Amino acid sequence: MQTGGDAVASADNKVIRRGPYPELSVPAVLVGYVLGALIALSIGYASLILGFSIEGSELAAILGFGILRGVMRRNSIVENNINQTIASGVNGASAGMMFSVPALFILGYTDFNPYLLVLACIAGGFLGIAFIIPLRKQMIDYNRLAYPGGIAVAAILKSPGAGVKKAMLLIGGAVLSGVVHFISNYTGVGNLPLGDWLGMPEYMNGVWYISLLTVGVGFLAGKGGVYFIIGGYVCYWVLSPLLSVQGMLPDAATLSAAGESMPVYLREMLFKPVGIGMLIGGALAGIILAFPLIVSAIKSMQSASKMKGGLSADELPIKLLYVGIIGAFVVLFIIARVSTEHMGWIRGGIMALLGTIWIWMAGVILAECIGRTNWSPLSGMTLIGITILIFIASGMGDRETVIASMMVGAAMCVAMAQATDMMMDLKTGYLVGATPKMQQIGQYLGIWLGPILIMGLIFVLHRAYGMGSERLPAPQGQALASMISGILGGDVPVQKYVAGAGLGAILSASGIGGLGILVGLGFYLPFNIVLTYTIGTVLRLVVDWKKGHKYSHDVGIPVAAGLIVGEALVGVGFALYYVITGAVGG
């Protein structure tokens, strides 16, 4: 590991450096671990509420500036780049696991081996990176894919001085959000019934969720979040009044006898199942529409294979990558074999082999998609991959089939998330003059920590709030669980799922990336979350309009990121408190 060049302070306190700038240094690694853990827990918590993940690289770059430059007085851009690479490597597990593992809890199969699942996810992370590294030159140097997220992080790293200010804004947002969420939890007031106060009909569901995290995510999403909130408003402010006018809603006496309120009836009986169908249909349609990108990715692989030497001197040795792929496959095979009692050698070998091949194919496709559009069909790739595994594992009984498939499937999901994150980080490194080999080592160093943290977070949150509950909707996990139930012949509202899938597919075919999934999330999620999310979306549009995009990036985004971090940490803290007090109380 590098120690960096010599740096001394001159008489006027300016740092004078001799030799190369530090890159893969001990401070960068340690700060990367700390920030990665913070970001993984925050984004993992947020994704269980809102159903989509957020790139952690930008947050890591902002916070890294505050610590490395502001506190530790270190001034190397490439060192901060390594810090954000490691942090985002830790965070890579949050999207991968939060899109898949909650399905096990929603289906009630909680008697799996969590240690094996963590090991599988770590192995998957190694596989995803090993498969994608040989494509770096082709996709970044030659094809020049944009990777907008990587460009945004590079812009932060290249803005000396502004980074420290952004870090302070982020911390201020975190404190504000944490205090509000603490008061909300302590007093038990989690919603504001503004609709009742304004005299709105009950079916219009005018209850607002008290959550600055939700406002922050809405601000970060900006225009992209408009489609999401449209889905919610269509449900409760368009369809519900129409159903009421047509006399198709149950009366108060019927609802009272069933022990339900009108908003609960509408969501559980209509909008939620249609939303799940839209998530599945939209995701699958996204894969079909990504076919030109799939062809492009295959051409990139062919071009990369023709390059002499495969990898250049500034990359990790190709033999090391081969060892990593073989080793990770062996680990996947062992995990598939021992995941359940009746898993045979041949079935386990087929699952590990297909899982490895799917990681390779899907990782390349996702890297191409996010490089060209900044949109990742990760949920669709997960649905397809786990469906394949379900069919291979079927015949052992539902419990063993689901657990074995999810063990390998979660590893696949983490691998795909790590592959896309690696390419975005390499794009950032390309723009700031980093050494690819150092970044690749940094990404590997970050893999092991994320699955451990996320697995612990899932258990704590499930015990405190319940996965799939109103407090933790876990939309992607719910969609996956519903699809698994449908395949295994469970009692699911097939007609509503099919109708939703058709609608989601049509929307995704509109040419707007992920539209079916975004609108489907609006259908699926509780409307109180959509209403509060609207505040963030409107704020972003107004700030962009009145103050300009630069102000949004310099001030708004750091504050919004802080709102996410602060509430998430307080939320996890309360979950730990509930679990501990529950255990002590028996």
Coordinates of C-alpha atoms in Angstrom, one line a residue, residues 111-329:
D111 CA -34.7 -20.3 9.0
F112 CA -31.9 -20.0 6.4
N113 CA -28.2 -19.8 7.3
P114 CA -27.3 -16.1 7.3
Y115 CA -23.6 -16.8 7.5
L116 CA -23.8 -18.8 4.2
L117 CA -25.8 -16.0 2.6
V118 CA -23.2 -13.4 3.6
L119 CA -20.4 -15.6 2.3
A120 CA -22.4 -16.1 -1.0
C121 CA -22.8 -12.3 -1.4
I122 CA -19.1 -11.7 -0.8
A123 CA -18.2 -14.4 -3.4
G124 CA -20.7 -12.8 -5.8
G125 CA -19.1 -9.4 -5.3
F126 CA -15.6 -10.8 -6.3
L127 CA -17.2 -12.5 -9.3
G128 CA -18.9 -9.3 -10.5
I129 CA -15.7 -7.3 -10.4
A130 CA -13.5 -10.0 -11.9
F131 CA -15.8 -10.3 -14.9
I132 CA -16.1 -6.6 -15.6
I133 CA -12.5 -5.5 -15.2
P134 CA -11.3 -6.9 -18.6
L135 CA -13.9 -4.6 -20.3
R136 CA -12.6 -1.4 -18.8
K137 CA -10.5 -0.4 -21.7
Q138 CA -13.2 -1.3 -24.3
M139 CA -16.1 0.5 -22.5
I140 CA -14.2 3.5 -21.1
D141 CA -11.1 4.1 -23.2
Y142 CA -12.4 3.1 -26.6
N143 CA -16.2 3.2 -26.6
R144 CA -16.2 6.2 -24.3
L145 CA -19.4 5.4 -22.6
A146 CA -20.7 8.4 -20.6
Y147 CA -21.4 7.0 -17.2
P148 CA -23.1 10.2 -16.0
G149 CA -22.8 9.2 -12.3
G150 CA -19.0 8.8 -12.7
I151 CA -18.7 12.2 -14.3
A152 CA -20.7 13.8 -11.4
V153 CA -18.3 12.2 -8.9
A154 CA -15.3 13.4 -10.9
A155 CA -16.7 16.9 -10.8
I156 CA -16.9 16.8 -7.0
L157 CA -13.3 15.6 -6.7
K158 CA -12.1 18.4 -9.0
S159 CA -13.8 21.1 -7.0
P160 CA -11.2 22.0 -4.3
G161 CA -12.5 23.9 -1.4
A162 CA -16.2 23.4 -2.3
G163 CA -15.9 19.8 -1.0
V164 CA -15.4 20.9 2.6
K165 CA -18.4 23.3 2.4
K166 CA -20.5 20.5 1.0
A167 CA -19.5 18.2 3.8
M168 CA -20.6 20.8 6.4
L169 CA -23.9 21.2 4.6
L170 CA -24.4 17.4 4.6
I171 CA -23.7 17.2 8.3
G172 CA -26.1 20.0 9.0
G173 CA -28.8 18.2 7.0
A174 CA -28.1 15.0 8.9
V175 CA -28.5 16.7 12.3
L176 CA -31.8 18.3 11.3
S177 CA -33.2 15.1 9.9
G178 CA -32.0 13.1 12.8
V179 CA -33.6 15.4 15.4
V180 CA -37.0 15.4 13.5
H181 CA -37.0 11.6 13.2
F182 CA -36.0 11.3 16.9
I183 CA -39.0 13.5 17.9
S184 CA -41.3 11.6 15.6
N185 CA -40.3 8.2 17.0
Y186 CA -40.2 9.4 20.6
T187 CA -43.7 10.9 20.5
G188 CA -45.1 8.2 18.2
V189 CA -46.4 10.8 15.7
G190 CA -45.3 9.5 12.4
N191 CA -48.0 11.0 10.1
L192 CA -50.0 14.3 9.7
P193 CA -53.7 13.9 8.7
L194 CA -53.7 17.1 6.6
G195 CA -56.5 15.6 4.4
D196 CA -58.8 15.3 7.4
W197 CA -58.0 18.8 8.5
L198 CA -58.9 20.1 5.0
G199 CA -62.1 18.0 4.8
M200 CA -60.9 15.8 2.0
P201 CA -62.8 12.5 1.4
E202 CA -61.2 9.5 3.1
Y203 CA -60.6 7.7 -0.3
M204 CA -58.2 10.6 -1.3
N205 CA -55.9 9.6 1.6
G206 CA -54.5 12.9 2.5
V207 CA -52.1 11.7 5.2
W208 CA -48.5 12.9 5.1
Y209 CA -45.5 10.9 6.3
I210 CA -43.2 12.8 8.6
S211 CA -39.8 12.0 7.0
L212 CA -37.1 14.3 5.9
L213 CA -35.3 11.3 4.4
T214 CA -38.2 11.0 2.0
V215 CA -37.9 14.7 1.1
G216 CA -34.2 14.3 0.6
V217 CA -34.6 11.3 -1.8
G218 CA -37.2 13.3 -3.7
F219 CA -34.8 16.2 -4.1
L220 CA -31.9 14.0 -5.3
A221 CA -34.2 12.3 -7.9
G222 CA -35.4 15.6 -9.2
K223 CA -37.3 15.3 -12.5
G224 CA -36.8 11.6 -12.4
G225 CA -39.1 11.4 -9.4
V226 CA -42.1 13.0 -11.2
Y227 CA -43.1 9.7 -12.8
F228 CA -43.0 8.0 -9.4
I229 CA -45.4 10.5 -7.8
I230 CA -47.7 10.5 -10.8
G231 CA -48.4 6.8 -10.1
G232 CA -49.5 7.6 -6.5
Y233 CA -51.7 10.6 -7.5
V234 CA -53.3 8.6 -10.3
C235 CA -54.3 6.0 -7.7
Y236 CA -55.8 8.2 -5.0
W237 CA -56.7 11.4 -6.6
V238 CA -57.9 10.1 -10.0
L239 CA -59.0 6.5 -9.8
S240 CA -60.4 6.5 -6.3
P241 CA -62.8 9.4 -7.0
L242 CA -63.9 7.7 -10.2
L243 CA -64.6 4.5 -8.4
S244 CA -66.5 6.4 -5.8
V245 CA -68.6 8.2 -8.4
Q246 CA -69.4 4.8 -10.0
G247 CA -70.4 3.4 -6.6
M248 CA -67.7 0.7 -6.7
L249 CA -66.2 1.4 -3.3
P250 CA -67.5 -0.4 -0.2
D251 CA -69.6 1.6 2.3
A252 CA -68.5 2.5 5.9
A253 CA -70.4 -0.4 7.4
T254 CA -68.7 -3.0 5.2
L255 CA -65.3 -1.6 5.9
S256 CA -66.0 -1.5 9.7
A257 CA -67.1 -5.1 9.7
A258 CA -63.9 -6.0 7.9
G259 CA -61.8 -3.9 10.3
E260 CA -60.3 -1.8 7.5
S261 CA -60.1 1.9 6.6
M262 CA -60.8 3.0 3.0
P263 CA -57.1 3.8 2.3
V264 CA -56.1 0.4 3.5
Y265 CA -58.8 -1.3 1.5
L266 CA -57.8 0.5 -1.7
R267 CA -54.1 -0.3 -1.3
E268 CA -54.4 -3.9 -0.3
M269 CA -57.2 -4.9 -2.6
L270 CA -56.3 -2.9 -5.7
F271 CA -53.3 -0.6 -6.0
K272 CA -50.7 -2.8 -4.3
P273 CA -51.2 -6.0 -6.4
V274 CA -51.4 -3.9 -9.6
G275 CA -48.2 -2.1 -8.5
I276 CA -46.4 -5.4 -8.0
G277 CA -47.4 -6.5 -11.4
M278 CA -46.2 -3.2 -12.9
L279 CA -42.8 -3.7 -11.2
I280 CA -42.4 -7.1 -12.7
G281 CA -43.7 -6.2 -16.1
G282 CA -41.7 -3.0 -16.3
A283 CA -38.5 -4.8 -15.2
L284 CA -38.9 -7.5 -17.8
A285 CA -39.8 -5.1 -20.6
G286 CA -36.7 -3.1 -19.7
I287 CA -34.6 -6.2 -20.4
I288 CA -36.2 -6.7 -23.8
L289 CA -35.8 -3.0 -24.7
A290 CA -32.2 -3.2 -23.6
F291 CA -31.5 -5.7 -26.4
P292 CA -29.5 -3.2 -28.6
L293 CA -27.3 -2.5 -25.5
I294 CA -26.9 -6.3 -25.0
V295 CA -25.6 -6.6 -28.6
S296 CA -23.3 -3.7 -28.0
A297 CA -22.0 -5.3 -24.8
I298 CA -21.3 -8.5 -26.6
K299 CA -19.4 -6.6 -29.2
S300 CA -17.4 -5.0 -26.5
M301 CA -16.5 -8.4 -25.1
Q302 CA -15.4 -9.6 -28.5
S303 CA -13.3 -6.5 -29.1
A304 CA -11.7 -6.8 -25.6
S305 CA -10.8 -10.5 -26.3
K306 CA -8.9 -9.5 -29.4
M307 CA -6.7 -7.0 -27.6
K308 CA -3.1 -8.2 -27.2
G309 CA -2.3 -9.0 -23.6
G310 CA -6.0 -8.7 -22.5
L311 CA -5.0 -6.2 -19.8
S312 CA -2.3 -3.6 -19.7
A313 CA 0.3 -3.0 -17.0
D314 CA -1.9 -0.6 -15.1
E315 CA -4.6 -3.3 -14.5
L316 CA -4.7 -6.2 -12.2
P317 CA -3.0 -9.3 -13.7
I318 CA -5.4 -11.4 -15.8
K319 CA -4.3 -14.6 -14.1
L320 CA -5.4 -13.2 -10.8
L321 CA -8.8 -12.5 -12.2
Y322 CA -9.0 -16.1 -13.5
V323 CA -8.2 -17.3 -10.0
G324 CA -10.9 -15.1 -8.5
I325 CA -13.5 -16.3 -11.0
I326 CA -12.7 -20.0 -10.4
G327 CA -12.5 -19.5 -6.6
A328 CA -15.8 -17.6 -6.5
F329 CA -17.5 -20.3 -8.6

